[in-house]
Amino acid sequence: MAIGEFSERSGLTPKRLRSYATAGLLVPAAVDASSGYRYYAPAQLHDARVIDALRRAEVPVAEIGDLLRDPSPGRLDAWARRIEVDTTERRAAIRDARALLDIDAGGPPMRAASPAEERRTMNLVTAARSDVGRVRTSNQDRALCLDRVVMVADGLGASPGGETASALAAAVVEAVFSRGSVEELEAAVRAANTAVFERAGADEQLDGMGTTLCAAGLTAEGDLAVVHVGDSRVYRVHDGAVERLTTDHSVVAEMIRRGELTEEESLAHEQRAVLTRAIGVGPTVEVDSAVHRVAAGDRLLLCSDGLFTEVPEERMRSLVDEADDLDAAAQALVDEALANGARDNVTVVLAEITG
Ligand code: MN
């Protein structure tokens, strides 16, 4: 078919088609020797769409050629990761520039357009407490509280590895989560994994570090996106009832699922802190994610295992549900963990959905 028809059917302008031909990516099936007119084969439509999608993802032309010759998922995965890391680094750079210029964060977005307006209606009012506990010498937990996303990370590995991993994970989530979608929150977790893994490999002192990560963020549609890796938890209190929104990635959680252990027994089990998944211990990570409908007035409780191994869930529910003041409730939860022994770092984030 002639270039005009091919252009129409592929949705690509003749100019763009000529640039792909020049790059050697999509060479016309025939060119009229006298008029220079280009003709494409119908089978080339598919390639044209693939090339266009990859160009929109800003994959360099040379790599698109490689990918067309060898369309393996590994190449696409590598690109997806590179985009996440680039995005993280660019957001961090913008944040640095903002700080240097002393421009307030949370100012009007560059496009003051539609989705941003809608999601302004819902927000999070938050409170957080973190305590080293009664036994540990360093606090490797980290909490993050922003208007639209909250998170808890519980670092693993000898100091300073654990606290570096949890702090790095929080920085990545803060930098990545902006537009508000579950996909973005998942991407943030994968970017955090890459960041922690690469940092651990680059610094002997940090070798073997990792972290748990649980986060809850409001989406542009006003739903709640929840992601997690490891055994830090997200609970929701709605209408006086508590619901756990995450499933621990731990050895004892699997034993409970297999019926070999009760919840109660798991809290005292010697392997209670052994995780089956964590951020930063491998080049990739499997992320659990879900989207929940929420209502104004719902309260969220995010915590590290240092809370739920010391404070019963029913007690957590009543302290959160009956609190007039989230700040006081967060303190009361930590105080109760301390009173019960606090064998580990204890971190609590409370958030109420307003709107
Ligand atoms: Mn812990």
CSV table of C-alpha atoms and ligand atoms in Angstrom, one decimal:
chain,number,residue,atom,x,y,z
A,1,MET,CA,0.0,0.0,0.0
A,2,ALA,CA,1.1,3.6,-0.6
A,3,ILE,CA,2.6,5.6,2.3
A,4,GLY,CA,-0.6,7.7,2.6
A,5,GLU,CA,-2.8,4.6,3.3
A,6,PHE,CA,-0.1,3.0,5.5
A,7,SER,CA,0.1,6.2,7.5
A,8,GLU,CA,-3.6,6.3,8.0
A,9,ARG,CA,-3.8,2.7,9.0
A,10,SER,CA,-0.8,2.7,11.3
A,11,GLY,CA,-1.7,6.1,12.9
A,12,LEU,CA,1.9,7.3,12.2
A,13,THR,CA,2.6,10.5,10.2
A,14,PRO,CA,4.5,10.1,6.9
A,15,LYS,CA,7.2,12.2,8.5
A,16,ARG,CA,7.6,9.8,11.3
A,17,LEU,CA,7.5,6.8,8.9
A,18,ARG,CA,10.3,8.5,6.9
A,19,SER,CA,12.4,8.9,10.1
A,20,TYR,CA,11.9,5.2,10.9
A,21,ALA,CA,13.0,4.3,7.4
A,22,THR,CA,16.1,6.5,7.7
A,23,ALA,CA,17.0,4.8,11.0
A,24,GLY,CA,16.7,1.4,9.2
A,25,LEU,CA,13.8,0.3,11.4
A,26,LEU,CA,11.0,0.1,9.0
A,27,VAL,CA,12.2,0.2,5.4
A,28,PRO,CA,9.5,0.5,2.8
A,29,ALA,CA,8.8,-2.7,0.9
A,30,ALA,CA,9.2,-0.9,-2.4
A,31,VAL,CA,10.1,2.6,-3.6
A,32,ASP,CA,9.1,3.9,-7.0
A,33,ALA,CA,12.4,4.5,-8.7
A,34,SER,CA,11.1,7.5,-10.7
A,35,SER,CA,8.7,9.3,-8.3
A,36,GLY,CA,10.5,8.2,-5.0
A,37,TYR,CA,7.0,7.2,-3.8
A,38,ARG,CA,7.1,4.7,-0.9
A,39,TYR,CA,5.1,1.5,-0.6
A,40,TYR,CA,4.6,-0.6,2.5
A,41,ALA,CA,3.4,-4.2,2.9
A,42,PRO,CA,0.3,-4.8,5.1
A,43,ALA,CA,2.4,-7.1,7.3
A,44,GLN,CA,4.6,-4.1,8.2
A,45,LEU,CA,1.6,-2.5,10.1
A,46,HIS,CA,2.4,-4.6,13.1
A,47,ASP,CA,6.1,-3.7,13.2
A,48,ALA,CA,5.1,0.0,12.8
A,49,ARG,CA,2.9,-0.1,15.9
A,50,VAL,CA,5.5,-1.9,17.9
A,51,ILE,CA,8.2,0.6,16.9
A,52,ASP,CA,5.9,3.5,17.7
A,53,ALA,CA,5.0,2.2,21.1
A,54,LEU,CA,8.7,1.7,21.9
A,55,ARG,CA,9.6,5.2,20.7
A,56,ARG,CA,6.9,6.6,22.9
A,57,ALA,CA,8.7,4.8,25.8
A,58,GLU,CA,11.8,6.6,24.6
A,59,VAL,CA,13.7,3.4,23.8
A,60,PRO,CA,16.6,4.3,21.6
A,61,VAL,CA,16.3,3.4,17.9
A,62,ALA,CA,19.3,1.0,18.0
A,63,GLU,CA,17.8,-1.0,20.8
A,64,ILE,CA,14.4,-1.2,19.1
A,65,GLY,CA,16.2,-2.9,16.2
A,66,ASP,CA,17.7,-5.4,18.6
A,67,LEU,CA,14.3,-6.0,20.2
A,68,LEU,CA,12.6,-6.6,16.8
A,69,ARG,CA,15.2,-9.2,15.9
A,70,ASP,CA,15.0,-10.8,19.3
A,71,PRO,CA,11.7,-10.0,21.0
A,72,SER,CA,12.5,-11.5,24.5
A,73,PRO,CA,10.6,-10.3,27.6
A,74,GLY,CA,14.0,-9.7,29.3
A,75,ARG,CA,14.8,-6.7,27.1
A,76,LEU,CA,11.4,-5.1,27.9
A,77,ASP,CA,11.8,-5.8,31.6
A,78,ALA,CA,15.2,-4.2,31.6
A,79,TRP,CA,13.7,-1.2,29.9
A,80,ALA,CA,10.9,-0.9,32.3
A,81,ARG,CA,13.4,-1.0,35.2
A,82,ARG,CA,15.5,1.6,33.6
A,83,ILE,CA,12.5,3.9,33.2
A,84,GLU,CA,11.7,3.5,36.9
A,85,VAL,CA,15.2,4.3,38.0
A,86,ASP,CA,15.5,7.2,35.6
A,87,THR,CA,12.2,8.6,36.8
A,88,THR,CA,13.2,8.2,40.4
A,89,GLU,CA,16.5,10.0,39.9
A,90,ARG,CA,14.8,12.8,37.9
A,91,ARG,CA,12.2,13.3,40.5
A,92,ALA,CA,14.9,13.4,43.2
A,93,ALA,CA,16.8,16.0,41.2
A,94,ILE,CA,13.7,18.1,40.9
A,95,ARG,CA,13.2,17.9,44.6
A,96,ASP,CA,16.8,19.0,45.2
A,97,ALA,CA,16.3,21.9,42.8
A,98,ARG,CA,13.1,22.8,44.6
A,99,ALA,CA,14.9,22.8,48.0
A,100,LEU,CA,17.9,24.8,46.6
A,101,LEU,CA,15.5,27.4,45.1
A,102,ASP,CA,13.5,27.3,48.3
A,103,ILE,CA,10.3,26.7,46.4
A,104,ASP,CA,7.6,25.1,48.5
A,105,ALA,CA,6.8,21.5,47.6
A,106,GLY,CA,3.1,20.8,47.0
A,107,GLY,CA,2.7,23.9,44.9
A,108,PRO,CA,0.5,23.9,41.9
A,109,PRO,CA,1.3,21.1,39.5
A,110,MET,CA,2.8,22.1,36.1
A,111,ARG,CA,-0.5,21.2,34.4
A,112,ALA,CA,-3.2,22.5,36.7
A,113,ALA,CA,-5.5,20.2,34.7
A,114,SER,CA,-8.3,17.8,35.4
A,115,PRO,CA,-7.3,14.6,37.4
A,116,ALA,CA,-5.3,16.8,39.9
A,117,GLU,CA,-8.5,18.7,40.7
A,118,GLU,CA,-10.7,15.7,41.4
A,119,ARG,CA,-8.2,14.0,43.7
A,120,ARG,CA,-7.8,17.1,45.8
A,121,THR,CA,-11.0,16.2,47.5
A,122,MET,CA,-9.5,13.3,49.5
A,123,ASN,CA,-6.5,13.5,51.7
A,124,LEU,CA,-4.8,11.8,54.7
A,125,VAL,CA,-4.5,13.2,58.1
A,126,THR,CA,-1.6,11.4,59.7
A,127,ALA,CA,0.4,10.7,62.9
A,128,ALA,CA,3.5,8.5,63.3
A,129,ARG,CA,5.6,7.1,66.1
A,130,SER,CA,8.7,5.0,66.0
A,131,ASP,CA,10.7,3.6,68.9
A,132,VAL,CA,13.9,1.6,69.2
A,133,GLY,CA,12.2,-0.7,71.7
A,134,ARG,CA,13.6,-2.3,74.9
A,135,VAL,CA,16.2,-4.6,73.4
A,136,ARG,CA,17.6,-3.3,70.1
A,137,THR,CA,20.4,-0.7,70.0
A,138,SER,CA,19.4,0.9,66.7
A,139,ASN,CA,16.1,1.7,65.1
A,140,GLN,CA,16.0,0.4,61.6
A,141,ASP,CA,12.3,1.1,61.0
A,142,ARG,CA,11.2,4.1,58.9
A,143,ALA,CA,7.9,5.8,58.6
A,144,LEU,CA,6.7,8.1,55.8
A,145,CYS,CA,3.6,10.3,56.1
A,146,LEU,CA,2.6,12.5,53.2
A,147,ASP,CA,-0.8,14.0,52.1
A,148,ARG,CA,-1.6,11.1,49.8
A,149,VAL,CA,0.7,8.3,50.8
A,150,VAL,CA,1.8,6.6,54.0
A,151,MET,CA,4.4,3.9,54.4
A,152,VAL,CA,6.3,1.8,56.9
A,153,ALA,CA,9.6,0.0,56.2
A,154,ASP,CA,11.5,-2.3,58.6
A,155,GLY,CA,15.1,-2.6,57.7
A,156,LEU,CA,17.0,-5.9,57.7
A,157,GLY,CA,20.7,-6.5,58.0
A,158,ALA,CA,23.4,-5.4,60.4
A,159,SER,CA,23.7,-1.7,61.1
A,160,PRO,CA,24.1,0.6,59.1
A,161,GLY,CA,22.5,-1.7,56.4
A,162,GLY,CA,19.0,-2.0,57.8
A,163,GLU,CA,18.4,1.7,58.5
A,164,THR,CA,20.0,2.6,55.1
A,165,ALA,CA,17.7,0.2,53.3
A,166,SER,CA,14.5,1.4,55.0
A,167,ALA,CA,15.4,5.1,54.5
A,168,LEU,CA,16.3,4.5,50.9
A,169,ALA,CA,12.9,2.8,50.3
A,170,ALA,CA,11.1,5.7,51.9
A,171,ALA,CA,13.0,8.2,49.8
A,172,VAL,CA,12.1,6.3,46.6
A,173,VAL,CA,8.4,6.1,47.4
A,174,GLU,CA,8.3,9.8,48.3
A,175,ALA,CA,10.0,10.6,45.0
A,176,VAL,CA,8.0,8.3,42.8
A,177,PHE,CA,4.4,8.6,44.1
A,178,SER,CA,2.8,11.7,42.7
A,179,ARG,CA,-0.1,11.1,40.3
A,180,GLY,CA,-1.7,8.5,42.4
A,181,SER,CA,-2.3,5.1,40.9
A,182,VAL,CA,-1.7,1.5,42.1
A,183,GLU,CA,0.7,1.1,39.1
A,184,GLU,CA,2.7,4.0,40.2
A,185,LEU,CA,2.9,2.6,43.8
A,186,GLU,CA,4.0,-0.8,42.5
A,187,ALA,CA,6.6,1.0,40.3
A,188,ALA,CA,7.8,2.8,43.4
A,189,VAL,CA,8.3,-0.5,45.2
A,190,ARG,CA,10.2,-2.0,42.3
A,191,ALA,CA,12.3,1.1,42.0
A,192,ALA,CA,13.0,0.9,45.8
A,193,ASN,CA,14.1,-2.7,45.2
A,194,THR,CA,16.5,-1.7,42.5
A,195,ALA,CA,17.9,1.2,44.6
A,196,VAL,CA,18.5,-0.9,47.7
A,197,PHE,CA,19.9,-3.9,45.7
A,198,GLU,CA,22.3,-1.8,43.7
A,199,ARG,CA,23.4,0.2,46.8
A,200,ALA,CA,24.0,-3.0,48.7
A,201,GLY,CA,26.1,-4.4,45.9
A,202,ALA,CA,28.2,-1.2,45.7
A,203,ASP,CA,29.1,-0.9,49.4
A,204,GLU,CA,30.7,-3.7,51.5
A,205,GLN,CA,29.4,-2.2,54.7
A,206,LEU,CA,25.8,-2.5,53.4
A,207,ASP,CA,26.1,-6.0,52.0
A,208,GLY,CA,23.1,-8.1,52.7
A,209,MET,CA,20.8,-5.2,53.6
A,210,GLY,CA,17.1,-5.2,52.8
A,211,THR,CA,13.8,-4.0,54.1
A,212,THR,CA,10.1,-4.7,54.3
A,213,LEU,CA,7.8,-2.1,52.8
A,214,CYS,CA,4.1,-1.5,53.1
A,215,ALA,CA,2.4,1.6,51.7
A,216,ALA,CA,-1.1,2.9,51.1
A,217,GLY,CA,-1.8,5.7,48.7
A,218,LEU,CA,-4.9,7.5,47.5
A,219,THR,CA,-5.5,7.1,43.8
A,220,ALA,CA,-6.7,9.8,41.5
A,221,GLU,CA,-10.1,8.0,41.6
A,222,GLY,CA,-10.3,8.3,45.3
A,223,ASP,CA,-9.6,4.6,46.0
A,224,LEU,CA,-6.9,3.3,48.3
A,225,ALA,CA,-3.9,1.5,46.6
A,226,VAL,CA,-2.1,-0.9,49.0
A,227,VAL,CA,1.3,-2.5,48.2
A,228,HIS,CA,3.6,-4.6,50.4
A,229,VAL,CA,6.6,-6.8,50.5
A,230,GLY,CA,7.6,-8.6,53.8
A,231,ASP,CA,5.8,-8.6,57.2
A,232,SER,CA,5.0,-4.9,57.8
A,233,ARG,CA,1.2,-4.6,57.8
A,234,VAL,CA,-1.6,-2.3,56.7
A,235,TYR,CA,-4.9,-2.4,58.6
A,236,ARG,CA,-8.1,-0.5,57.9
A,237,VAL,CA,-10.6,0.4,60.6
A,238,HIS,CA,-14.1,1.0,59.1
A,239,ASP,CA,-17.3,1.2,61.0
A,240,GLY,CA,-15.6,0.0,64.2
A,241,ALA,CA,-14.2,-3.2,62.6
A,242,VAL,CA,-10.6,-3.8,61.8
A,243,GLU,CA,-9.5,-5.5,58.6
A,244,ARG,CA,-5.9,-6.6,57.7
A,245,LEU,CA,-5.2,-5.5,54.1
A,246,THR,CA,-1.9,-7.3,53.7
A,247,THR,CA,-0.7,-10.9,54.0
A,248,ASP,CA,2.7,-11.3,55.6
A,249,HIS,CA,5.5,-12.7,53.5
A,250,SER,CA,7.0,-14.7,56.3
A,251,VAL,CA,7.7,-18.3,57.2
A,252,VAL,CA,5.2,-18.3,60.0
A,253,ALA,CA,2.5,-16.8,57.8
A,254,GLU,CA,3.0,-19.8,55.4
A,255,MET,CA,2.8,-22.2,58.3
A,256,ILE,CA,-0.5,-20.6,59.4
A,257,ARG,CA,-1.8,-20.9,55.9
A,258,ARG,CA,-0.9,-24.6,55.9
A,259,GLY,CA,-2.7,-25.0,59.2
A,260,GLU,CA,0.5,-25.9,61.1
A,261,LEU,CA,0.4,-22.9,63.4
A,262,THR,CA,-2.2,-20.5,64.9
A,263,GLU,CA,-1.9,-16.7,64.7
A,264,GLU,CA,-1.4,-16.7,68.5
A,265,GLU,CA,1.4,-19.3,68.3
A,266,SER,CA,3.1,-17.5,65.5
A,267,LEU,CA,3.8,-14.4,67.7
A,268,ALA,CA,6.1,-16.4,69.9
A,269,HIS,CA,7.6,-18.7,67.2
A,270,GLU,CA,11.4,-18.6,67.0
A,271,GLN,CA,11.1,-18.1,63.2
A,272,ARG,CA,8.6,-15.3,63.5
A,273,ALA,CA,11.0,-12.7,62.0
A,274,VAL,CA,12.1,-14.9,59.0
A,275,LEU,CA,10.8,-13.4,55.8
A,276,THR,CA,10.0,-15.1,52.5
A,277,ARG,CA,10.2,-11.8,50.5
A,278,ALA,CA,12.0,-8.6,51.1
A,279,ILE,CA,13.1,-5.4,49.2
A,280,GLY,CA,16.7,-5.2,48.0
A,281,VAL,CA,17.8,-8.8,48.4
A,282,GLY,CA,17.5,-9.7,44.8
A,283,PRO,CA,17.5,-7.9,41.4
A,284,THR,CA,13.7,-8.1,41.1
A,285,VAL,CA,10.9,-8.5,43.6
A,286,GLU,CA,7.4,-9.7,43.5
A,287,VAL,CA,5.0,-7.0,44.9
A,288,ASP,CA,1.6,-7.7,46.3
A,289,SER,CA,-0.9,-4.9,45.4
A,290,ALA,CA,-4.6,-4.3,45.7
A,291,VAL,CA,-7.1,-1.4,45.4
A,292,HIS,CA,-9.7,-0.9,48.0
A,293,ARG,CA,-12.8,1.3,48.1
A,294,VAL,CA,-12.6,3.6,51.1
A,295,ALA,CA,-14.8,6.2,52.7
A,296,ALA,CA,-14.1,9.4,54.5
A,297,GLY,CA,-13.6,8.6,58.2
A,298,ASP,CA,-11.9,5.3,57.5
A,299,ARG,CA,-8.7,5.0,59.5
A,300,LEU,CA,-5.5,3.2,58.4
A,301,LEU,CA,-2.9,1.6,60.7
A,302,LEU,CA,0.5,0.7,59.2
A,303,CYS,CA,3.0,-0.9,61.5
A,304,SER,CA,6.2,-3.0,61.7
A,305,ASP,CA,6.1,-6.4,63.3
A,306,GLY,CA,7.4,-4.8,66.5
A,307,LEU,CA,3.9,-3.6,67.1
A,308,PHE,CA,1.7,-6.6,66.2
A,309,THR,CA,3.9,-9.1,68.0
A,310,GLU,CA,3.5,-7.2,71.2
A,311,VAL,CA,0.0,-5.7,71.0
A,312,PRO,CA,-3.1,-7.8,70.2
A,313,GLU,CA,-5.2,-6.9,67.2
A,314,GLU,CA,-8.3,-6.2,69.2
A,315,ARG,CA,-6.4,-3.7,71.3
A,316,MET,CA,-5.0,-2.1,68.2
A,317,ARG,CA,-8.6,-1.8,66.8
A,318,SER,CA,-10.0,-0.2,69.9
A,319,LEU,CA,-7.1,2.3,70.4
A,320,VAL,CA,-7.4,3.4,66.7
A,321,ASP,CA,-11.2,3.3,66.5
A,322,GLU,CA,-11.9,5.1,69.8
A,323,ALA,CA,-9.2,7.8,69.5
A,324,ASP,CA,-10.2,11.5,69.2
A,325,ASP,CA,-6.6,12.3,68.6
A,326,LEU,CA,-4.5,10.2,66.1
A,327,ASP,CA,-1.3,11.5,67.6
A,328,ALA,CA,-2.2,10.3,71.1
A,329,ALA,CA,-3.4,7.0,69.7
A,330,ALA,CA,-0.1,6.4,67.9
A,331,GLN,CA,1.7,7.1,71.1
A,332,ALA,CA,-0.6,4.9,73.1
A,333,LEU,CA,0.1,2.0,70.7
A,334,VAL,CA,3.9,2.4,71.0
A,335,ASP,CA,3.5,2.7,74.8
A,336,GLU,CA,1.6,-0.5,74.9
A,337,ALA,CA,4.3,-2.3,72.9
A,338,LEU,CA,6.9,-1.0,75.2
A,339,ALA,CA,5.0,-2.1,78.3
A,340,ASN,CA,4.7,-5.6,76.8
A,341,GLY,CA,8.5,-5.9,76.2
A,342,ALA,CA,9.2,-4.3,72.8
A,343,ARG,CA,11.7,-6.9,71.7
A,344,ASP,CA,12.0,-5.2,68.3
A,345,ASN,CA,11.8,-1.7,66.9
A,346,VAL,CA,8.2,-0.5,67.0
A,347,THR,CA,6.7,1.8,64.3
A,348,VAL,CA,3.1,3.0,63.9
A,349,VAL,CA,1.6,5.2,61.2
A,350,LEU,CA,-2.1,6.2,61.6
A,351,ALA,CA,-4.0,7.9,58.8
A,352,GLU,CA,-7.5,9.1,58.6
A,353,ILE,CA,-9.1,9.6,55.2
A,354,THR,CA,-10.8,13.0,54.9
A,355,GLY,CA,-12.8,14.3,52.0
B,1,MN,MN,10.9,-5.6,62.9
